[in-house]
CSV table of C-alpha atoms in Angstrom, one decimal:
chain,number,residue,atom,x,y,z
A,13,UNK,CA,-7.7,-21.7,15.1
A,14,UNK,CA,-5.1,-24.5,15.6
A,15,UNK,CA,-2.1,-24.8,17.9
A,16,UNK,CA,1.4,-25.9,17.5
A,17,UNK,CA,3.1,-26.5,20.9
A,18,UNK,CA,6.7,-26.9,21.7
A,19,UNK,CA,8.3,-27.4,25.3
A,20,UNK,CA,8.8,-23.5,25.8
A,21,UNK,CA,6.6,-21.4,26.6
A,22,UNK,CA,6.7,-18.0,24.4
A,23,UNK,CA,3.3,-18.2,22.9
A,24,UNK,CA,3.3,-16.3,19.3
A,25,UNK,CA,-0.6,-15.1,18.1
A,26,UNK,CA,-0.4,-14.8,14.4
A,27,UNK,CA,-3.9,-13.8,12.8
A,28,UNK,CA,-3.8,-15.1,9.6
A,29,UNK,CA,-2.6,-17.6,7.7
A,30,UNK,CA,0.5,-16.6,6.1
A,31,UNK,CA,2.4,-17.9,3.1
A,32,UNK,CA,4.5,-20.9,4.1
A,33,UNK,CA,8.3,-19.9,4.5
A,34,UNK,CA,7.3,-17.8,7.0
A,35,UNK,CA,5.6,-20.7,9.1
A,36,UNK,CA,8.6,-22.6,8.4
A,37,UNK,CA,10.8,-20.4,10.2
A,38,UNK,CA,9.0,-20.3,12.8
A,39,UNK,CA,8.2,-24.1,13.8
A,40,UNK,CA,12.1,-24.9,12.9
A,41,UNK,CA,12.8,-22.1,15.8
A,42,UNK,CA,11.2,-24.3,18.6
A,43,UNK,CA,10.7,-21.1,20.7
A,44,UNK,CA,7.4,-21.1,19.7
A,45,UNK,CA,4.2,-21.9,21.4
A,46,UNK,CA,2.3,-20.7,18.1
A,47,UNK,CA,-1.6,-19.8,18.1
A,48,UNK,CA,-2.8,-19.2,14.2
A,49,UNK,CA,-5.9,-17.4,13.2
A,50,UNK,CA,-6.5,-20.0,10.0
A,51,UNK,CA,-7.6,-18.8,7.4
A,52,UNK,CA,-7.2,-16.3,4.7
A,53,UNK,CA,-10.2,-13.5,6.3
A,54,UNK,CA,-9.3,-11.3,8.8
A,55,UNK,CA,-9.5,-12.5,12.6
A,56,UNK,CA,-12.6,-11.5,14.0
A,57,UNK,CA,-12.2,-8.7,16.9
A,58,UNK,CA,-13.4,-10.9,19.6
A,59,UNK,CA,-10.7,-13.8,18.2
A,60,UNK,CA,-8.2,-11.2,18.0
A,61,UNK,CA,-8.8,-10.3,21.5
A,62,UNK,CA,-8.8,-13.8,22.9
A,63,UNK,CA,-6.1,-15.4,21.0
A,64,UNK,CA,-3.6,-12.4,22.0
A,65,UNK,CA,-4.1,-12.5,25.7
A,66,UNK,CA,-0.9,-14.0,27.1
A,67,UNK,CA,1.5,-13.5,24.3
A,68,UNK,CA,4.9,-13.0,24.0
A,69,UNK,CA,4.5,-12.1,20.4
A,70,UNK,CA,2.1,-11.0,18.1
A,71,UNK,CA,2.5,-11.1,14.0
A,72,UNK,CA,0.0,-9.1,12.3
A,73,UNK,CA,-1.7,-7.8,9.1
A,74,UNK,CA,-2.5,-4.0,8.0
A,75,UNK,CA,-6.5,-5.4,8.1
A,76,UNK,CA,-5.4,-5.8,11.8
A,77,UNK,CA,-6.3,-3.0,14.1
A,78,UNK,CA,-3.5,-3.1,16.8
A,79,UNK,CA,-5.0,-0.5,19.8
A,80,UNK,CA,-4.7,-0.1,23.2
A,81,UNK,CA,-7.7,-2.7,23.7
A,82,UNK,CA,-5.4,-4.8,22.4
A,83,UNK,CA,-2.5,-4.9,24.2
A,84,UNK,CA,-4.4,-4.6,27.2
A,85,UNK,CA,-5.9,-7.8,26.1
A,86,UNK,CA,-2.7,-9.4,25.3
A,87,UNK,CA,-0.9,-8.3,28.7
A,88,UNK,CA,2.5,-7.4,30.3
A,89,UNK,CA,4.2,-10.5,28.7
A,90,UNK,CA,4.0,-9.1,25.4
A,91,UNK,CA,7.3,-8.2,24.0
A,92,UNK,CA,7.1,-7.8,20.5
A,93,UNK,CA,4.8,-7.1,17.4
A,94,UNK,CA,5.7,-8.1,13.4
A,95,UNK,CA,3.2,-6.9,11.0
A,96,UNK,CA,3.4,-8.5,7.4
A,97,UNK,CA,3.5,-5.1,5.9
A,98,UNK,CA,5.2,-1.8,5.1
A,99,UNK,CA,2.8,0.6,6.4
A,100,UNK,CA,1.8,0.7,10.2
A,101,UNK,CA,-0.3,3.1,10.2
A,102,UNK,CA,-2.7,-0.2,11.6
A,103,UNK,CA,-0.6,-0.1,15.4
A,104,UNK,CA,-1.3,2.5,17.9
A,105,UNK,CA,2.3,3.4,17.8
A,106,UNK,CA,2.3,5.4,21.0
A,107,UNK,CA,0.5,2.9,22.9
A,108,UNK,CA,3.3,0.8,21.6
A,109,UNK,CA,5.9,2.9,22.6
A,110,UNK,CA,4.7,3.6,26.2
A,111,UNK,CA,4.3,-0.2,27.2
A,112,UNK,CA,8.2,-0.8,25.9
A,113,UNK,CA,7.0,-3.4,22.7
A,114,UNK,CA,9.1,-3.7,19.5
A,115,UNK,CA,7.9,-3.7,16.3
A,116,UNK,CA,9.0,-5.2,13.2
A,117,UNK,CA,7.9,-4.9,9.6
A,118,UNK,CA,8.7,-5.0,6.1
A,119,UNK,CA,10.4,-2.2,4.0
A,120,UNK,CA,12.0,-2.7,0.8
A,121,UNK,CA,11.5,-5.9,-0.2
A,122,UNK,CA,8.4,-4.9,-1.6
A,123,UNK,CA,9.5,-2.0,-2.8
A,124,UNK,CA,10.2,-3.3,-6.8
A,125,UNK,CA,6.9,-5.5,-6.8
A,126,UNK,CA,4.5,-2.0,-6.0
A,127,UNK,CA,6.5,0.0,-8.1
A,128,UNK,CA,6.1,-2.7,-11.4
A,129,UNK,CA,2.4,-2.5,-10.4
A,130,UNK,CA,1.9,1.3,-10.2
A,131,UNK,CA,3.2,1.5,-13.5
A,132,UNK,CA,0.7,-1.0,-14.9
A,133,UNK,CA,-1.9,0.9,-13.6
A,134,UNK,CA,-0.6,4.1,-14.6
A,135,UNK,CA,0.0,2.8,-18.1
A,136,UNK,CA,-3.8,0.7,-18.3
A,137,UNK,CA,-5.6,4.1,-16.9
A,138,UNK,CA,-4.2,6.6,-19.4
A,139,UNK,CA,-4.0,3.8,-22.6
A,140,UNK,CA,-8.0,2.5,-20.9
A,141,UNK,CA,-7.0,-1.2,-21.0
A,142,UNK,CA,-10.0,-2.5,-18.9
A,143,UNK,CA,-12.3,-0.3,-21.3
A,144,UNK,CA,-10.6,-1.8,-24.2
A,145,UNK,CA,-10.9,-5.5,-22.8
A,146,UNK,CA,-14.3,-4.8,-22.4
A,147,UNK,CA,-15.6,-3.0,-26.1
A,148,UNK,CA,-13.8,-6.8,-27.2
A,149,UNK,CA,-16.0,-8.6,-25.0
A,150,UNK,CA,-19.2,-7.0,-25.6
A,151,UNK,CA,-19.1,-6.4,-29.3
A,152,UNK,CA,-18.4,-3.1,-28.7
A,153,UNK,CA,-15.1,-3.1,-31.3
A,154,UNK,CA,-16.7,-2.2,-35.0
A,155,UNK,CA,-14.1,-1.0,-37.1
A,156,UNK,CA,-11.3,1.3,-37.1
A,157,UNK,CA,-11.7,4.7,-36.0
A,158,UNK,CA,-9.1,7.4,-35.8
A,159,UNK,CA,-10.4,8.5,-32.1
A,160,UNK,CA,-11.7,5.5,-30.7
A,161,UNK,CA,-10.2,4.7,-27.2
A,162,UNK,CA,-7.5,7.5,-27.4
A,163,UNK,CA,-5.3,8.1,-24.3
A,164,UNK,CA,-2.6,10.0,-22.8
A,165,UNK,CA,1.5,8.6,-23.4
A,166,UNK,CA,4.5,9.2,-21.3
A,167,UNK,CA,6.6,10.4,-24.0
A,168,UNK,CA,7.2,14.1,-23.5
A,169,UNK,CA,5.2,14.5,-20.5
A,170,UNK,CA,5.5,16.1,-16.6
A,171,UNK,CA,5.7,13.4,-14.2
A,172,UNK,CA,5.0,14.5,-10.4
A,173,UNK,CA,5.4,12.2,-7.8
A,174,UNK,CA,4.4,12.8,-4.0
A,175,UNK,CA,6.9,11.0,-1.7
A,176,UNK,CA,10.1,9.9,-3.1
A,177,UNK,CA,10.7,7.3,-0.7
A,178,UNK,CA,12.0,3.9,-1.8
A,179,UNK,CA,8.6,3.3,-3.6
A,180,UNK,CA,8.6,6.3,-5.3
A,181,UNK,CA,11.8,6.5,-6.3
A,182,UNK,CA,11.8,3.6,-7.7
A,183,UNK,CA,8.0,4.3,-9.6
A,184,UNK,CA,10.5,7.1,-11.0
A,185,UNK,CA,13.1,5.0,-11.9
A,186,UNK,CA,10.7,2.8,-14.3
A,187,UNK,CA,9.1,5.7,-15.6
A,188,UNK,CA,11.8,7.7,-17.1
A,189,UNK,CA,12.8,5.6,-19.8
A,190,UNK,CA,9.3,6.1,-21.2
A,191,UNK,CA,10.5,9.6,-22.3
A,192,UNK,CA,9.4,11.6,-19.4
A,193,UNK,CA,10.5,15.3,-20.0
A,194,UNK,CA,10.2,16.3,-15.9
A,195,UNK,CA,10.3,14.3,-13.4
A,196,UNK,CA,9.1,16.3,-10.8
A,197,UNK,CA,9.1,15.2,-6.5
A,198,UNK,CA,7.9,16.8,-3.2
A,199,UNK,CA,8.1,15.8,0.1
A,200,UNK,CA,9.1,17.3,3.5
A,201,UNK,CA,12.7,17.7,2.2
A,202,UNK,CA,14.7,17.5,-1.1
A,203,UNK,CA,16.3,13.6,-1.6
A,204,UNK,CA,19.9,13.5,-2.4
A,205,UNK,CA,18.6,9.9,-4.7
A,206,UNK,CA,16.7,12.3,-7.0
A,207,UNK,CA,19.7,13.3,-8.9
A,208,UNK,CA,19.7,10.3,-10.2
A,209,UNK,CA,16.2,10.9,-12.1
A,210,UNK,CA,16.9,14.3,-12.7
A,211,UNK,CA,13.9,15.0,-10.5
A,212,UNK,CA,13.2,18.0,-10.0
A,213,UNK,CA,12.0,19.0,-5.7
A,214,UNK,CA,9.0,21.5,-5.7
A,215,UNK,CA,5.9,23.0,-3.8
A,216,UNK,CA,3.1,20.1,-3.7
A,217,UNK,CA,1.2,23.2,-5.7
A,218,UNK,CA,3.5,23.5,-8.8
A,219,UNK,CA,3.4,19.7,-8.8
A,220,UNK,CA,-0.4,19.6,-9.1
A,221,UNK,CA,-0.4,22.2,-11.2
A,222,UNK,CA,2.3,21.2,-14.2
A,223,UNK,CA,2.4,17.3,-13.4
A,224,UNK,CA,0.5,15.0,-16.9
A,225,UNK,CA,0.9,12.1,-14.4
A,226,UNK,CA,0.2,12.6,-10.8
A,227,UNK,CA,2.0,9.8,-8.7
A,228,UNK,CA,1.0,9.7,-4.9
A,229,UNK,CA,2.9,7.1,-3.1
A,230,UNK,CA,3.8,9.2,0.2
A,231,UNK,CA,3.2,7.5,3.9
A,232,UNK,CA,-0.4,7.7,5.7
A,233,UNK,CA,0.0,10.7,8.5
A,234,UNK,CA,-1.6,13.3,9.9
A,235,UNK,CA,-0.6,15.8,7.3
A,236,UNK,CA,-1.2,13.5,4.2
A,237,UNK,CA,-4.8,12.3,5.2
A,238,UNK,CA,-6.8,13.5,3.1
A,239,UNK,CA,-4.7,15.5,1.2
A,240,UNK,CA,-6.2,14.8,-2.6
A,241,UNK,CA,-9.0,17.1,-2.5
A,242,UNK,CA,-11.1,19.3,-4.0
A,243,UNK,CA,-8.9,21.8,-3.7
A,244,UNK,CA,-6.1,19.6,-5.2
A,245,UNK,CA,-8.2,18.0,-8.3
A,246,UNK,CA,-9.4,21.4,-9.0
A,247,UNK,CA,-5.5,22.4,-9.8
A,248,UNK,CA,-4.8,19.5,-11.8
A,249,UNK,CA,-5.0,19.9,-15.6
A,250,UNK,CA,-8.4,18.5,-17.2
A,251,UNK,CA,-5.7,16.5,-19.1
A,252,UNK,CA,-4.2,14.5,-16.4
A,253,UNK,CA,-4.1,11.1,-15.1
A,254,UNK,CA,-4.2,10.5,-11.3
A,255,UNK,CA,-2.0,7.2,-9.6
A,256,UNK,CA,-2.7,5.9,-5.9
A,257,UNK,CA,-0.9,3.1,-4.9
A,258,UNK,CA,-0.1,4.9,-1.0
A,259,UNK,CA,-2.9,4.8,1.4
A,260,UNK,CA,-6.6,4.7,0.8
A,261,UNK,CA,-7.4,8.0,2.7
A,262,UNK,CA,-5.4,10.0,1.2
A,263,UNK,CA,-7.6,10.4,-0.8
A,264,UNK,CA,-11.3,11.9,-0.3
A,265,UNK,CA,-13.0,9.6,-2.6
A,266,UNK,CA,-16.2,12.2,-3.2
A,267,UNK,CA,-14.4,14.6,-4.4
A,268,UNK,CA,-12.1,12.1,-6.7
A,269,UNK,CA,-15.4,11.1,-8.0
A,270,UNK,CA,-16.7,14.6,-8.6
A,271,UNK,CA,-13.6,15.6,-10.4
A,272,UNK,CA,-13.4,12.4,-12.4
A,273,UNK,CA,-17.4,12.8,-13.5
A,274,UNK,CA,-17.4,16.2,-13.9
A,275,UNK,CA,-14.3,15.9,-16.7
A,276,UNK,CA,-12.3,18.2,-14.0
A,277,UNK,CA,-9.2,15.6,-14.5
A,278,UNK,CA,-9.1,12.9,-17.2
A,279,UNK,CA,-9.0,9.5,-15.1
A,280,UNK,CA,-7.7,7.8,-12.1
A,281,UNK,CA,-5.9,4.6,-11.1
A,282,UNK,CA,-6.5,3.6,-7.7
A,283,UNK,CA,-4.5,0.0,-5.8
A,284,UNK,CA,-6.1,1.4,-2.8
A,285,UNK,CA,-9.4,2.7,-1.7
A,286,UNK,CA,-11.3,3.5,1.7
A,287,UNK,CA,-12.8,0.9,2.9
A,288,UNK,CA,-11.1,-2.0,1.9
A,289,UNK,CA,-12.4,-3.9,0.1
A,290,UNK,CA,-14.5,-0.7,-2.0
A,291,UNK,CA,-18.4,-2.0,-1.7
A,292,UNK,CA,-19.3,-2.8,-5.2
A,293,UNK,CA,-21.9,-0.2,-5.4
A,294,UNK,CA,-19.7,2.6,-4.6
A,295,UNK,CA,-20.3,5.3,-7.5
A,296,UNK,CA,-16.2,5.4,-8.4
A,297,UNK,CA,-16.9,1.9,-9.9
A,298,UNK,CA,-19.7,3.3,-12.2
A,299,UNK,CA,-17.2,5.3,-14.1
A,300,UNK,CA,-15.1,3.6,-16.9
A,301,UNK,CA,-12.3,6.9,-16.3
A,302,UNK,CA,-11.4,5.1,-12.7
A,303,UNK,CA,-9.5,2.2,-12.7
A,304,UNK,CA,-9.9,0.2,-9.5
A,305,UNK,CA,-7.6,-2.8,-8.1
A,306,UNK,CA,-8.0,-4.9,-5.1
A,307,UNK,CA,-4.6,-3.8,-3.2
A,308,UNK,CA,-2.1,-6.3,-5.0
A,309,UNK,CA,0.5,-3.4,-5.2
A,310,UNK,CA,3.1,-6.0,-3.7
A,311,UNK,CA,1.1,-9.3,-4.8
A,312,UNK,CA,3.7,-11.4,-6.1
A,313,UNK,CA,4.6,-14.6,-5.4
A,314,UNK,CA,8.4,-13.9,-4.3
A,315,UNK,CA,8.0,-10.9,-2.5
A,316,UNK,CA,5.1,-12.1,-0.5
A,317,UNK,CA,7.5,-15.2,0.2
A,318,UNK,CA,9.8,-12.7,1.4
A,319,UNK,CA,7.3,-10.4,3.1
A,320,UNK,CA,6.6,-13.8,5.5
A,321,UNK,CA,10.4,-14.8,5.9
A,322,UNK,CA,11.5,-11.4,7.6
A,323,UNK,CA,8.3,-11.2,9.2
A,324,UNK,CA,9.3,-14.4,11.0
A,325,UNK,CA,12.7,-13.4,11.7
A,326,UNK,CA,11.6,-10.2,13.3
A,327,UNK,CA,9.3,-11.9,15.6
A,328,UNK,CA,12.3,-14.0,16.5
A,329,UNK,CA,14.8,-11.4,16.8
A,330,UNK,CA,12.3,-9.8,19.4
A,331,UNK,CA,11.4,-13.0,21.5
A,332,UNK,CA,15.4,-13.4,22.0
A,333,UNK,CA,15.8,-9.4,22.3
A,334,UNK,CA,18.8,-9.8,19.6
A,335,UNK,CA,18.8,-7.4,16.6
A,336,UNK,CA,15.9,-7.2,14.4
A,337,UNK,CA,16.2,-7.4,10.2
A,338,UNK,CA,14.0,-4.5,10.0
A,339,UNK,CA,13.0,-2.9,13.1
A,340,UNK,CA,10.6,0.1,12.9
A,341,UNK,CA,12.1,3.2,15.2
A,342,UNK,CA,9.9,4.2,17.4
């Protein structure tokens, strides 16, 4: 942990280290009294819970579990949370609510950077790049062979993609022009936007059911944990290709594995899992139809950049109570 003191007082906890423009802003503020968890593993409870207590402001990761412990811990001067992420569904957000803090954090601008990645994983799960990278390694590529390594293409095929928010809309957007036939969408309500992709709003079931390409990138809530069942896999055509780049959980991982082993659907890409990081002897790595990557959905070098920018500048906006860049509604 080290410590960067100015002559004010607001004392900012941040519990990781996080990519420099982001740190920039926030020594050039001199407002800062700033307490940094440094280094690039999570801050270990008992740190967390020390190294809040007393702030006025608190900038956090989704490894970060933000509870009422603490925000106890951290006290009545609190004023103001920024999390270096899009999804919050790491903040007690009532707790939040009740004691009068803001929160910040980062829609959009990682928006293009997941949705380029989803389609790399979409398009190395159903063309079984990794397996291919691997038969070269390990001698495994003989000769040619008319059915060796086949896959599934875009070109003709039913797209279905659960949320069309700004990341799925814009997965959508990339995927057309690979000669999607349907594009198809559901959610809690139609989307003006999906006019634009000739998408096509129906029941989660028809979805399931019809979609050659299931896409989930919907929010973590109560209604969309575990949503991607048994149930669901069971309705899916043996054919088809299954795409989380969302949340971990919603997903239940047994059945995924069931459905994937037992030929039920063809083969999954997953940029999340539950836990995180997925234990290396958990049995969805033992199959060569799942495709597993370490969260890097928004992992490039610009939009992290810009991930740590507003994240600073919503930390500021909420010491000086002025308008934040992105404030979440609570």
């Amino acid at each position: 942990m080290y410590k960067m003191s100015t002559q004010q007082t607001l004392k900012v906890f941040v519990t990781r280290r996080i990519p420099q423009e982001g740190m920039q802003i926030l020594q050039n503020s001199g407002m800062c009294n700033l307490s940094v968890w440094d280094s690039d593993e999570p801050v270990p409870r008992a740190e967390l819970l020390q190294g809040v207590a007393g702030a006025h402001g608190l900038i956090c990761l989704l490894s970060d579990k933000i509870d009422a412990e603490v925000l106890d811990a951290a006290g009545p001067n609190l004023k103001v949370i920024s999390t270096l992420s899009v999804g919050f569904d790491h903040l007690a957000i009532d707790e939040i609510k009740k004691r009068g803090i803001r929160v910040g954090y980062t829609p959009d601008v990682l928006t293009d950077a997941t949705a380029e990645l989803t389609v790399a994983l979409l398009l190395a799960t159903c063309r079984r790049l990794p397996e291919g990278v691997e038969e070269v390694k390990n001698g495994g590529w003989s000769t040619w062979k008319p059915l060796w390594l086949c896959g599934y293409g875009l070109s003709g095929s039913t797209v279905g993609v659960i949320g069309l928010g700004r990341i799925g809309l814009a997965i959508a957007r990339r995927l057309k022009p690979f000669g999607v036939k349907r594009l198809l969408y559901t959610g809690r309500q139609p989307k003006p936007q999906a006019q634009e992709i000739d998408g096509e709003y129906v029941p989660l079931d028809t979805l399931v059911r019809e979609s050659d390409f299931v896409v989930v990138s919907c929010s973590l809530t109560p209604d969309t944990q575990g949503l991607c069942d048994k149930t669901f896999f069971g309705k899916m055509k043996k054919t088809a290709i299954f795409i989380n780049t969302s949340r971990g959980a919603v997903v239940n991982q047994e059945d995924l594995f069931e459905a994937l082993s037992s030929g039920q659907i063809a083969a999954a890409g997953l940029d999340v899992t539950t836990p995180e990081p997925l234990p290396t002897d958990h049995p969805l790595l033992t199959l060569k139809n799942c495709v597993v990557l370490p969260h890097i959905g928004s992992a490039t070098y610009s939009t992290r950049g810009v991930m740590s920018e507003l994240t600073a500048n919503n930390l500021l906006a909420g010491l000086t109570g002025s308008e934040m860049p992105t404030e979440l509604k609570l």
